[in-house]
Coordinates of C-alpha atoms in Angstrom, one line a residue:
Chain A
X1 CA -14.4 -31.7 3.7
X2 CA -12.4 -33.2 6.6
X3 CA -9.4 -31.0 7.4
X4 CA -6.8 -33.1 9.0
X5 CA -4.5 -31.3 11.4
X6 CA -1.3 -30.8 9.6
X7 CA 2.1 -29.5 10.6
X8 CA 3.2 -26.0 9.5
X9 CA 1.8 -25.2 6.1
X10 CA 5.1 -23.9 4.8
X11 CA 6.4 -27.5 4.5
X12 CA 3.2 -28.8 3.0
X13 CA 3.2 -29.6 -0.7
X14 CA 0.3 -29.6 -3.0
X15 CA -0.2 -32.0 -5.8
X16 CA -1.2 -30.6 -9.2
X17 CA -2.3 -32.7 -12.1
X18 CA -2.0 -31.3 -15.6
X19 CA -4.5 -31.6 -18.4
X20 CA -2.4 -34.4 -19.9
X21 CA -2.4 -36.4 -16.7
X22 CA 1.0 -35.6 -15.1
X23 CA 1.4 -34.8 -11.5
X24 CA 3.7 -32.1 -10.1
X25 CA 4.3 -31.1 -6.5
X26 CA 4.6 -27.5 -5.3
X27 CA 4.9 -25.9 -1.9
X28 CA 1.7 -24.7 -0.4
X29 CA 3.1 -21.2 -0.1
X30 CA 3.8 -21.1 -3.9
X31 CA 0.3 -22.4 -4.6
X32 CA -1.0 -19.5 -2.7
X33 CA 0.4 -17.2 -5.4
X34 CA -1.8 -18.8 -8.0
X35 CA -5.2 -17.7 -7.0
X36 CA -7.0 -20.3 -9.1
X37 CA -5.1 -23.1 -7.4
X38 CA -5.7 -21.5 -4.0
X39 CA -9.5 -21.4 -4.7
X40 CA -9.5 -25.0 -5.7
X41 CA -7.6 -25.9 -2.5
X42 CA -10.2 -24.0 -0.5
X43 CA -13.0 -25.8 -2.2
X44 CA -11.6 -29.3 -2.5
X45 CA -9.1 -29.4 0.4
X46 CA -5.4 -29.6 0.3
X47 CA -5.1 -33.4 0.4
X48 CA -6.6 -34.0 -3.0
X49 CA -4.6 -33.7 -6.2
X50 CA -5.7 -30.5 -7.7
X51 CA -6.7 -31.0 -11.4
X52 CA -5.6 -28.2 -13.8
X53 CA -7.5 -29.0 -16.9
X54 CA -6.0 -26.2 -19.0
X55 CA -2.4 -26.4 -18.0
X56 CA -0.1 -29.0 -19.5
X57 CA 3.1 -30.8 -18.5
X58 CA 5.1 -28.7 -20.9
X59 CA 4.5 -25.4 -19.1
X60 CA 3.7 -26.2 -15.5
X61 CA 7.3 -27.0 -14.5
X62 CA 8.4 -23.5 -15.7
X63 CA 5.6 -21.9 -13.7
X64 CA 6.6 -23.9 -10.7
X65 CA 10.2 -22.8 -11.2
X66 CA 9.2 -19.2 -11.2
X67 CA 7.2 -19.3 -8.1
X68 CA 9.8 -21.4 -6.3
X69 CA 12.1 -18.4 -6.7
X70 CA 9.3 -16.0 -5.8
X71 CA 8.6 -17.5 -2.4
X72 CA 12.3 -17.2 -1.4
X73 CA 12.2 -13.6 -2.6
X74 CA 14.9 -14.1 -5.2
X75 CA 13.2 -12.8 -8.3
X76 CA 15.6 -10.3 -9.8
X77 CA 15.8 -8.7 -13.2
X78 CA 18.6 -11.1 -14.1
X79 CA 16.5 -14.1 -13.1
X80 CA 13.6 -12.8 -15.2
X81 CA 15.9 -12.2 -18.2
X82 CA 17.3 -15.8 -17.9
X83 CA 13.8 -17.1 -17.5
X84 CA 12.6 -15.9 -20.8
X85 CA 15.9 -16.0 -22.7
X86 CA 15.5 -19.5 -24.1
X87 CA 11.8 -19.4 -24.6
X88 CA 10.6 -19.2 -28.1
X89 CA 7.6 -17.2 -29.0
X90 CA 5.1 -20.1 -28.8
X91 CA 6.4 -21.1 -25.3
X92 CA 5.9 -17.5 -24.0
X93 CA 2.4 -17.4 -25.4
X94 CA 1.5 -20.8 -23.8
X95 CA 3.0 -19.7 -20.5
X96 CA 1.1 -16.4 -20.7
X97 CA -2.2 -18.1 -21.1
X98 CA -1.5 -20.7 -18.4
X99 CA -0.5 -17.9 -16.0
X100 CA -3.8 -16.2 -16.8
X101 CA -5.7 -19.4 -16.2
X102 CA -4.0 -19.9 -12.9
X103 CA -4.5 -16.3 -12.0
X104 CA -0.8 -16.1 -11.2
X105 CA -0.6 -12.3 -11.1
X106 CA 3.1 -11.7 -10.9
X107 CA 4.1 -14.1 -13.6
X108 CA 1.2 -12.9 -15.8
X109 CA 2.3 -9.3 -15.6
X110 CA 5.9 -10.2 -16.2
X111 CA 5.0 -12.3 -19.3
X112 CA 2.6 -9.6 -20.7
X113 CA 5.5 -7.2 -20.5
X114 CA 7.7 -9.7 -22.2
X115 CA 5.2 -10.2 -25.0
X116 CA 4.9 -6.5 -25.5
X117 CA 8.7 -6.3 -25.7
X118 CA 8.8 -9.0 -28.3
X119 CA 6.2 -7.0 -30.4
X120 CA 8.0 -3.7 -30.1
X121 CA 8.2 -2.0 -33.5
X122 CA 7.2 -5.2 -35.3
X123 CA 5.0 -5.0 -38.3
X124 CA 1.3 -5.8 -38.3
X125 CA 2.0 -9.0 -40.3
X126 CA 4.6 -10.1 -37.8
X127 CA 2.1 -9.6 -34.9
X128 CA -0.5 -11.7 -36.9
X129 CA 2.0 -14.5 -37.4
X130 CA 3.1 -14.4 -33.8
X131 CA -0.4 -15.0 -32.5
X132 CA -1.6 -17.1 -35.4
X133 CA -4.4 -14.7 -36.1
X134 CA -5.9 -14.4 -39.5
X135 CA -6.3 -11.1 -41.2
X136 CA -10.0 -10.7 -41.8
X137 CA -9.9 -7.2 -43.2
X138 CA -10.6 -6.5 -46.9
X139 CA -7.8 -4.9 -48.8
X140 CA -9.7 -1.7 -49.0
X141 CA -10.2 -1.6 -45.2
X142 CA -6.6 -2.4 -44.7
X143 CA -5.3 0.4 -46.8
X144 CA -7.7 2.8 -45.1
X145 CA -6.3 1.7 -41.7
X146 CA -2.8 2.3 -42.9
X147 CA -3.7 5.8 -43.9
X148 CA -5.2 6.4 -40.4
X149 CA -2.0 5.1 -39.0
X150 CA 0.1 7.8 -40.6
X151 CA 1.2 8.7 -37.2
X152 CA 3.1 5.5 -36.3
X153 CA 6.4 6.5 -37.5
X154 CA 8.6 4.2 -35.6
X155 CA 10.9 2.3 -37.9
X156 CA 9.7 -1.2 -38.6
X157 CA 12.2 -3.9 -37.7
X158 CA 12.7 -6.6 -40.2
X159 CA 10.8 -9.8 -39.4
X160 CA 13.1 -12.1 -37.6
Chain B
X1 CA -11.4 -8.0 -13.8
X2 CA -10.2 -11.5 -12.8
X3 CA -13.7 -12.5 -11.9
X4 CA -14.3 -13.6 -15.4
X5 CA -11.3 -15.9 -15.3
X6 CA -12.3 -17.3 -12.0
X7 CA -15.8 -18.0 -13.2
X8 CA -14.6 -19.7 -16.3
X9 CA -11.9 -21.6 -14.5
X10 CA -14.2 -22.9 -11.8
X11 CA -16.9 -23.8 -14.4
X12 CA -14.3 -25.7 -16.4
X13 CA -13.0 -27.4 -13.3
X14 CA -16.5 -28.5 -12.2
X15 CA -17.2 -29.8 -15.7
X16 CA -13.9 -31.7 -15.8
X17 CA -14.5 -33.0 -12.4
X18 CA -17.7 -34.6 -13.5
X19 CA -16.1 -36.1 -16.6
X20 CA -12.9 -37.0 -14.8
X21 CA -13.4 -40.6 -14.2
X22 CA -15.0 -41.1 -17.6
X23 CA -12.2 -39.5 -19.6
X24 CA -9.2 -40.5 -17.5
X25 CA -8.2 -43.6 -19.5
X26 CA -9.0 -42.0 -22.8
X27 CA -7.0 -38.9 -21.9
X28 CA -3.9 -41.0 -21.2
X29 CA -4.1 -42.6 -24.6
X30 CA -4.9 -39.6 -26.6
X31 CA -2.6 -37.2 -24.8
X32 CA -0.8 -35.9 -27.9
X33 CA -4.0 -35.4 -29.8
X34 CA -5.5 -33.5 -26.9
X35 CA -2.5 -31.2 -26.7
X36 CA -2.6 -30.2 -30.4
X37 CA -6.4 -29.8 -30.2
X38 CA -6.0 -27.4 -27.3
X39 CA -3.4 -25.5 -29.2
X40 CA -5.9 -24.8 -31.9
X41 CA -8.5 -23.9 -29.4
X42 CA -6.3 -21.2 -28.0
X43 CA -7.4 -19.0 -30.8
X44 CA -5.9 -15.6 -30.1
X45 CA -8.5 -13.8 -32.1
X46 CA -11.0 -14.9 -29.5
X47 CA -8.9 -14.2 -26.5
X48 CA -10.8 -12.3 -23.8
X49 CA -10.7 -8.5 -24.0
X50 CA -9.1 -8.1 -20.6
X51 CA -6.0 -10.0 -21.7
X52 CA -5.7 -8.0 -25.0
X53 CA -6.1 -4.8 -22.9
X54 CA -3.3 -5.8 -20.7
X55 CA -1.0 -6.2 -23.7
X56 CA -2.2 -2.9 -25.1
X57 CA -1.4 -1.0 -22.0
X58 CA 2.3 -2.0 -22.4
X59 CA 2.6 -0.9 -26.0
X60 CA 4.2 2.2 -27.3
X61 CA 2.1 4.6 -29.3
X62 CA 3.1 3.2 -32.7
X63 CA 2.6 -0.4 -31.6
X64 CA -0.7 0.6 -30.1
X65 CA -1.9 1.6 -33.6
X66 CA -0.6 -1.5 -35.2
X67 CA -2.5 -3.6 -32.7
X68 CA -5.7 -2.2 -34.2
X69 CA -4.8 -3.5 -37.6
X70 CA -4.3 -7.1 -36.8
X71 CA -7.8 -8.4 -37.2
X72 CA -11.4 -7.2 -36.7
X73 CA -11.9 -8.4 -33.2
X74 CA -8.6 -6.8 -32.1
X75 CA -9.6 -3.6 -33.8
X76 CA -12.7 -3.6 -31.8
X77 CA -10.7 -3.8 -28.5
X78 CA -8.5 -1.0 -29.9
X79 CA -11.4 1.2 -30.7
X80 CA -13.0 0.7 -27.4
X81 CA -9.8 1.8 -25.6
X82 CA -9.8 5.0 -27.7
X83 CA -13.4 5.7 -26.8
X84 CA -12.9 5.1 -23.2
X85 CA -9.4 6.5 -23.1
X86 CA -8.2 3.4 -21.4
X87 CA -5.9 1.5 -21.5
X88 CA -3.5 4.0 -22.8
X89 CA -0.3 3.3 -24.5
X90 CA 3.0 3.9 -22.8
X91 CA 4.1 7.5 -22.7
X92 CA 7.0 8.2 -24.9
X93 CA 9.7 10.9 -25.5
X94 CA 8.6 14.0 -27.3
X95 CA 9.5 14.3 -30.9
X96 CA 11.2 17.4 -32.4
X97 CA 8.8 19.0 -34.8
X98 CA 10.6 20.8 -37.6
X99 CA 8.9 22.8 -40.2
X100 CA 9.9 25.4 -42.6
X101 CA 8.4 28.9 -42.4
X102 CA 6.3 29.2 -45.5
X103 CA 8.0 30.4 -48.6
X104 CA 6.5 29.8 -52.0
X105 CA 3.8 27.5 -50.5
X106 CA 6.3 24.8 -49.9
X107 CA 5.8 23.5 -46.5
X108 CA 7.8 20.6 -45.3
X109 CA 7.4 19.2 -41.8
X110 CA 9.5 16.5 -40.2
X111 CA 9.5 14.8 -36.9
X112 CA 12.8 13.8 -35.4
X113 CA 12.7 10.9 -32.9
X114 CA 15.4 10.9 -30.2
X115 CA 14.9 7.2 -29.8
X116 CA 16.1 6.0 -33.1
X117 CA 17.5 9.4 -34.3
X118 CA 15.6 9.2 -37.5
X119 CA 13.5 11.8 -39.2
X120 CA 10.0 11.0 -40.1
X121 CA 7.7 12.7 -42.5
X122 CA 4.0 12.3 -41.8
X123 CA 2.2 10.7 -44.6
X124 CA -0.7 13.1 -44.2
X125 CA 0.8 16.5 -44.6
X126 CA 0.7 18.5 -41.5
X127 CA 0.1 21.9 -42.5
X128 CA -1.7 22.2 -45.8
X129 CA -1.1 25.6 -47.2
X130 CA 1.2 28.4 -46.3
X131 CA -1.3 30.1 -44.0
X132 CA -0.9 27.7 -41.1
X133 CA 1.8 28.1 -38.5
X134 CA 2.6 26.4 -35.3
X135 CA 3.2 28.7 -32.4
X136 CA 3.6 26.2 -29.6
X137 CA 2.6 22.8 -28.2
X138 CA 1.3 21.3 -25.0
X139 CA 0.4 17.7 -24.2
X140 CA -0.2 16.4 -27.7
X141 CA -1.9 19.6 -28.9
X142 CA -0.3 22.0 -31.3
X143 CA -1.2 25.7 -31.0
X144 CA -1.8 27.0 -34.4
X145 CA -2.5 30.2 -36.2
X146 CA -4.4 30.3 -39.5
X147 CA -3.5 33.6 -41.1
X148 CA -6.0 33.2 -43.9
X149 CA -9.2 32.9 -41.9
X150 CA -11.3 35.9 -42.8
X151 CA -13.3 37.5 -40.2
X152 CA -15.1 40.8 -40.5
X153 CA -14.0 43.4 -38.0
X154 CA -16.5 44.2 -35.3
X155 CA -17.9 47.2 -37.1
X156 CA -19.5 45.5 -40.0
X157 CA -20.6 48.7 -41.6
X158 CA -17.0 49.3 -42.2
X159 CA -16.1 48.8 -45.8
X160 CA -12.7 47.5 -44.9
X161 CA -12.7 43.8 -44.3
X162 CA -10.0 43.2 -41.9
X163 CA -8.6 39.7 -42.1
X164 CA -8.2 38.3 -38.6
X165 CA -6.3 35.2 -38.0
X166 CA -7.8 32.2 -36.4
X167 CA -6.0 30.7 -33.4
X168 CA -6.7 27.2 -32.2
X169 CA -5.4 24.1 -30.5
X170 CA -5.0 21.2 -32.9
X171 CA -4.5 17.5 -32.1
X172 CA -3.4 16.0 -35.4
X173 CA -4.2 12.4 -34.6
X174 CA -7.9 12.6 -34.0
X175 CA -7.9 15.8 -36.0
X176 CA -9.6 17.6 -33.1
X177 CA -9.7 21.4 -32.8
X178 CA -10.4 23.7 -29.9
X179 CA -10.8 27.3 -31.0
X180 CA -9.2 30.2 -29.2
X181 CA -10.6 33.7 -29.5
X182 CA -9.8 35.3 -32.9
X183 CA -10.5 38.9 -31.8
X184 CA -7.3 40.5 -30.8
X185 CA -7.4 44.3 -30.5
X186 CA -4.1 45.5 -31.6
X187 CA -3.7 49.1 -32.9
X188 CA -1.4 48.3 -35.7
X189 CA -1.4 46.1 -38.8
X190 CA 0.3 43.0 -37.9
X191 CA 2.3 40.4 -39.8
X192 CA 0.2 37.8 -38.2
X193 CA 2.5 34.8 -38.3
X194 CA 5.2 36.9 -36.7
X195 CA 2.9 38.4 -34.1
X196 CA 4.0 36.3 -31.2
X197 CA 7.6 35.4 -30.4
X198 CA 6.4 33.0 -27.7
X199 CA 3.2 31.3 -26.9
X200 CA 2.6 29.0 -23.9
X201 CA -0.3 27.1 -22.6
X202 CA -0.8 26.0 -19.0
X203 CA -2.4 22.7 -20.0
X204 CA -4.3 21.1 -22.9
X205 CA -7.7 22.7 -23.9
X206 CA -9.6 19.8 -22.3
X207 CA -8.6 21.0 -18.9
X208 CA -10.9 23.6 -17.3
X209 CA -8.0 25.7 -16.2
X210 CA -6.5 26.1 -19.6
X211 CA -4.7 29.4 -20.0
X212 CA -2.8 30.7 -22.9
X213 CA -0.2 33.5 -22.7
X214 CA 1.7 35.0 -25.6
X215 CA 4.6 37.4 -25.9
X216 CA 4.4 39.9 -28.7
X217 CA 7.5 40.0 -30.9
X218 CA 9.4 43.2 -30.3
X219 CA 6.5 45.0 -28.7
X220 CA 7.2 43.7 -25.2
X221 CA 3.6 43.2 -24.3
X222 CA 1.6 40.1 -23.3
X223 CA -1.7 38.8 -24.6
X224 CA -3.6 36.1 -22.7
X225 CA -6.9 34.2 -23.1
X226 CA -8.8 31.0 -22.4
X227 CA -10.4 28.8 -25.0
X228 CA -13.9 30.3 -24.5
X229 CA -13.1 33.9 -24.1
X230 CA -14.5 36.4 -26.6
X231 CA -11.2 38.0 -27.3
X232 CA -7.7 38.1 -26.2
X233 CA -6.7 40.3 -23.3
X234 CA -3.7 42.5 -23.8
X235 CA -1.5 43.7 -21.0
X236 CA 0.3 46.9 -22.0
X237 CA 3.5 47.7 -20.2
X238 CA 2.9 50.9 -18.3
X239 CA 6.1 52.7 -19.2
X240 CA 8.5 51.7 -21.9
X241 CA 11.4 51.0 -19.7
X242 CA 14.4 50.1 -21.8
X243 CA 15.6 48.1 -18.9
X244 CA 12.6 45.9 -18.7
X245 CA 12.2 44.4 -22.1
X246 CA 10.2 41.2 -22.1
X247 CA 12.4 38.3 -23.0
X248 CA 10.5 35.2 -22.0
X249 CA 7.3 34.1 -20.4
X250 CA 6.2 31.0 -18.5
X251 CA 2.9 29.9 -17.0
X252 CA 2.6 28.2 -13.6
X253 CA -0.5 27.7 -11.5
X254 CA -2.5 30.4 -13.2
X255 CA 0.3 33.0 -13.1
X256 CA 2.3 34.3 -15.9
X257 CA 6.0 34.9 -15.1
X258 CA 8.0 37.3 -17.3
X259 CA 11.7 37.5 -17.6
X260 CA 12.9 41.0 -18.4
X261 CA 16.2 42.1 -19.8
X262 CA 17.9 45.3 -20.9
X263 CA 17.5 46.5 -24.5
X264 CA 21.2 46.5 -25.1
X265 CA 23.5 43.7 -24.1
X266 CA 20.6 41.6 -23.1
X267 CA 21.4 41.6 -19.4
X268 CA 18.5 40.0 -17.5
X269 CA 17.0 42.4 -15.0
X270 CA 14.0 40.9 -13.2
X271 CA 11.2 38.3 -13.1
X272 CA 7.8 39.8 -13.0
X273 CA 4.6 37.9 -12.2
X274 CA 1.0 38.6 -13.4
X275 CA -1.8 36.7 -11.7
X276 CA -4.0 35.9 -14.6
X277 CA -6.4 33.6 -12.8
X278 CA -7.0 36.3 -10.2
X279 CA -7.6 38.8 -13.0
X280 CA -10.3 36.6 -14.4
X281 CA -12.1 36.2 -11.1
X282 CA -11.9 39.9 -10.3
X283 CA -12.5 41.0 -13.8
X284 CA -9.8 43.6 -13.7
X285 CA -6.6 43.7 -15.7
X286 CA -3.6 42.0 -14.0
X287 CA -0.9 44.2 -12.5
X288 CA 2.7 43.2 -12.6
X289 CA 4.4 42.3 -9.4
X290 CA 8.2 42.1 -9.2
X291 CA 9.1 38.6 -8.1
X292 CA 12.9 39.0 -8.2
X293 CA 14.7 42.2 -9.1
X294 CA 18.4 42.8 -9.9
X295 CA 18.6 39.3 -11.4
X296 CA 22.0 39.9 -12.9
X297 CA 23.4 40.1 -9.5
X298 CA 22.0 36.7 -8.6
X299 CA 23.1 35.0 -11.7
X300 CA 26.8 34.4 -11.8
X301 CA 27.4 37.6 -13.7
X302 CA 29.9 38.7 -11.2
X303 CA 31.9 35.6 -11.7
X304 CA 34.8 36.7 -13.9
X305 CA 34.3 33.7 -16.2
X306 CA 31.0 34.9 -17.6
X307 CA 32.1 38.4 -18.1
X308 CA 35.1 37.4 -20.0
X309 CA 33.2 35.0 -22.1
X310 CA 30.9 37.7 -23.3
X311 CA 33.8 39.6 -24.6
X312 CA 35.2 36.5 -26.2
X313 CA 32.4 36.1 -28.8
X314 CA 30.1 34.1 -26.6
X315 CA 26.4 34.7 -26.3
X316 CA 24.1 34.0 -23.5
X317 CA 20.6 32.6 -23.9
X318 CA 18.0 32.7 -21.1
X319 CA 14.9 30.6 -20.8
X320 CA 12.2 30.2 -18.2
X321 CA 10.7 26.7 -17.6
X322 CA 8.3 25.4 -15.0
X323 CA 7.5 22.1 -13.5
X324 CA 3.8 21.9 -12.8
X325 CA 4.1 18.8 -10.7
X326 CA 6.6 20.1 -8.2
X327 CA 5.6 23.8 -8.7
X328 CA 9.1 24.9 -9.4
X329 CA 10.0 27.8 -11.7
X330 CA 13.4 27.5 -13.3
X331 CA 15.7 29.9 -15.1
X332 CA 18.2 28.3 -17.6
X333 CA 21.3 30.1 -18.8
X334 CA 23.0 28.7 -21.9
X335 CA 26.5 29.9 -22.9
X336 CA 27.2 29.5 -26.6
X337 CA 30.5 29.8 -28.2
X338 CA 30.5 31.6 -31.6
X339 CA 34.2 31.3 -32.4
X340 CA 33.9 28.3 -34.6
X341 CA 32.3 27.4 -37.8
X342 CA 29.0 26.8 -36.0
X343 CA 27.9 27.8 -32.6
X344 CA 28.7 25.4 -29.8
X345 CA 27.0 25.2 -26.5
X346 CA 29.6 25.4 -23.7
X347 CA 27.7 25.5 -20.5
X348 CA 24.2 25.1 -19.1
X349 CA 23.5 26.8 -15.7
X350 CA 20.2 26.1 -14.1
X351 CA 18.6 28.1 -11.3
X352 CA 15.3 27.6 -9.5
X353 CA 13.2 30.3 -7.8
X354 CA 13.2 29.5 -4.1
X355 CA 12.0 31.3 -1.0
X356 CA 14.7 32.2 1.4
X357 CA 13.3 33.9 4.5
X358 CA 10.2 34.6 2.5
X359 CA 12.1 36.4 -0.2
X360 CA 12.1 34.8 -3.6
X361 CA 15.6 34.4 -5.0
X362 CA 17.5 32.3 -7.5
X363 CA 19.3 29.2 -6.3
X364 CA 21.6 27.3 -8.5
X365 CA 20.5 23.6 -8.9
X366 CA 22.2 20.5 -10.2
X367 CA 19.1 18.5 -10.9
X368 CA 15.5 18.9 -12.1
X369 CA 13.9 16.8 -9.4
X370 CA 14.2 13.8 -11.7
X371 CA 12.6 15.5 -14.6
X372 CA 13.8 15.9 -18.2
X373 CA 13.6 19.4 -19.7
X374 CA 12.9 19.7 -23.4
X375 CA 13.8 23.2 -24.5
X376 CA 13.6 25.1 -27.7
X377 CA 13.2 28.8 -28.5
X378 CA 9.5 28.2 -28.8
X379 CA 8.7 26.1 -25.8
X380 CA 10.0 24.4 -22.7
X381 CA 8.5 21.4 -21.0
X382 CA 9.6 19.3 -18.1
X383 CA 8.6 15.7 -18.2
X384 CA 9.1 13.4 -15.1
X385 CA 11.5 10.7 -16.1
X386 CA 9.5 8.1 -14.1
X387 CA 6.6 8.3 -16.6
X388 CA 8.8 7.4 -19.6
X389 CA 9.8 4.0 -20.8
X390 CA 12.7 3.3 -23.0
X391 CA 16.5 3.0 -23.0
X392 CA 18.0 3.9 -19.7
X393 CA 20.3 6.5 -21.2
X394 CA 17.5 8.2 -23.0
X395 CA 15.0 8.6 -20.2
X396 CA 17.4 9.3 -17.3
X397 CA 16.2 12.2 -15.3
X398 CA 18.0 15.5 -14.8
X399 CA 18.9 15.9 -18.5
X400 CA 18.2 18.8 -20.8
X401 CA 17.5 18.3 -24.5
X402 CA 17.9 21.7 -26.2
X403 CA 17.0 22.3 -29.8
X404 CA 17.8 25.6 -31.5
X405 CA 18.2 27.1 -34.9
X406 CA 20.9 29.6 -34.6
X407 CA 20.7 32.8 -36.7
X408 CA 22.5 32.7 -40.0
X409 CA 26.1 33.5 -40.1
X410 CA 28.4 33.3 -43.0
X411 CA 29.8 29.9 -42.3
X412 CA 26.9 28.4 -40.6
X413 CA 23.9 27.2 -42.5
X414 CA 20.6 27.4 -40.8
X415 CA 20.3 23.9 -39.4
X416 CA 18.8 23.2 -36.1
X417 CA 21.1 21.8 -33.4
X418 CA 20.1 19.4 -30.7
X419 CA 22.3 18.9 -27.7
X420 CA 21.8 16.9 -24.6
X421 CA 23.1 18.2 -21.3
X422 CA 23.5 15.9 -18.4
X423 CA 23.2 17.9 -15.2
X424 CA 24.8 15.3 -13.1
X425 CA 28.0 14.8 -15.1
X426 CA 28.0 18.2 -16.8
X427 CA 28.6 16.6 -20.2
X428 CA 27.1 18.1 -23.3
X429 CA 26.5 15.8 -26.3
X430 CA 25.6 16.9 -29.7
X431 CA 22.8 14.9 -31.3
X432 CA 23.3 14.9 -35.1
X433 CA 20.2 15.5 -37.2
X434 CA 19.9 13.6 -40.4
X435 CA 19.6 16.0 -43.3
X436 CA 16.0 17.1 -43.0
X437 CA 15.8 18.6 -46.4
X438 CA 13.8 21.3 -44.8
X439 CA 15.6 24.2 -46.4
X440 CA 16.4 27.3 -44.6
X441 CA 15.3 28.5 -41.2
X442 CA 13.0 25.7 -40.0
X443 CA 11.1 26.3 -36.8
X444 CA 11.5 23.7 -34.2
X445 CA 9.6 22.8 -31.2
X446 CA 9.1 19.7 -29.0
X447 CA 5.9 17.8 -29.6
X448 CA 4.5 14.7 -27.9
X449 CA 1.6 13.3 -29.9
X450 CA -1.2 11.7 -27.9
X451 CA -3.9 9.6 -29.2
X452 CA -6.7 11.6 -27.6

């Protein structure tokens, strides 16, 4: 691994390649926030295009946008609200998994809170549909579970 | 926790690195197919536990339970978190538990949520049978008395079978019970469910320092015990001083504080303190020490306002409350106006016990150190606002939520009233209760169910 002498790392950009073959550039300091990327840089060097097999061109730009704001210290509640405002449920899920894969802690925590917010007071069926999970309980098991849950008395919102 | 992800990620990267050249061209052509295939592979029922746990830890209590009903693998994660008590759901506001004192075996219990202002009726009936009563609550446990439990008196040769009640902590969610001593040596026949006017616990029964103290109704004596004691200990007041009637009790750091008042006119006189923990370690009955005397002088009794109010058909209510996190003991005075159809709370005045030149005295305060006080005739609990999540207005600190069932007057039906007092602004807001269909004279107390 030949490390070429480079000028200040703050101006250096790293190339990331998504699983569907597209290349994006991010600042080295933003890359540092994504621990997976940082480890890859440490292993492969910062001149090589870093391959991200499990992240795709749909979501990576959003992630880059978040960390661009983060390195300038400009992440506010308003920014975060704007960030998720136009995302539909699928997009949030995809971002969430990508953030987990990239070990991008701040974004990951933020998105897990957002998902929890989206699930607040929603019915079990809604949660299943949201995550695309199949119900593998038998009807008897299900009614037994509902009995056990006699304590969840928050009102159920109508499915949106 | 993230090691798993790192391992998986680096493994996948190495794998892809090897296949990189080989699949490059194919990837470009089959880009769309690849994307949809990956979507299916992101099967959320097989998502690693750590991720599900992260979502779990951000759910409220109700959502936490619903999580466990989604599918079998999610249920497994849910059950593990119950066994290991981690992650836990977000702490939430206490509910107001309302239940009707038994009459004709018709018990109705309801729980009122401040969050959506709705009344909920548990599907599994709370108290089955008219012999169960709730005397207090702490940290998700209800302190119950079962008046029907039959226990023989200690002298079994006696032909009279005295019925002794059974006292216990009860957590309705896991249906767990921790027994308190049932032996209580009182020299008179008691109407058991009216035995105690107040009962407070210092912590839940799972804590080793758990102490329970109770104030006898009308007898002005205190009983106290711990979960594994053989019997309750009773403190008898030495002389029946009509100026030192016990009005309220509060536990803090192993000590029991007692608010005394005069028999007539209910002027508060002093705060006494009994060191219960010291009494256990020295095996001798606790002796009362006067913490603050001549309380009425320290409270704004001398202010002309209050004196006038008393003559203008207002009543004063006094309560003790403690904050075990900051170690502060509070005295709350509530001025209630009885001139209208129903009683209206006009003012809340809060004092804390402070040391001034090593002399304890009352100091009026305008905040609860960021805490929220949930107050009723049966209990008082201070919850730090920072531990709650929810709407800003709801969880803002330095608020008092007061629930009370006022004694019956001609015009006023026996409905509980809830008001919210904001210490910062001084505003008092009435929170309307939906008709609870609970009939007359429900008991109300604040209850915060916990999963374990």
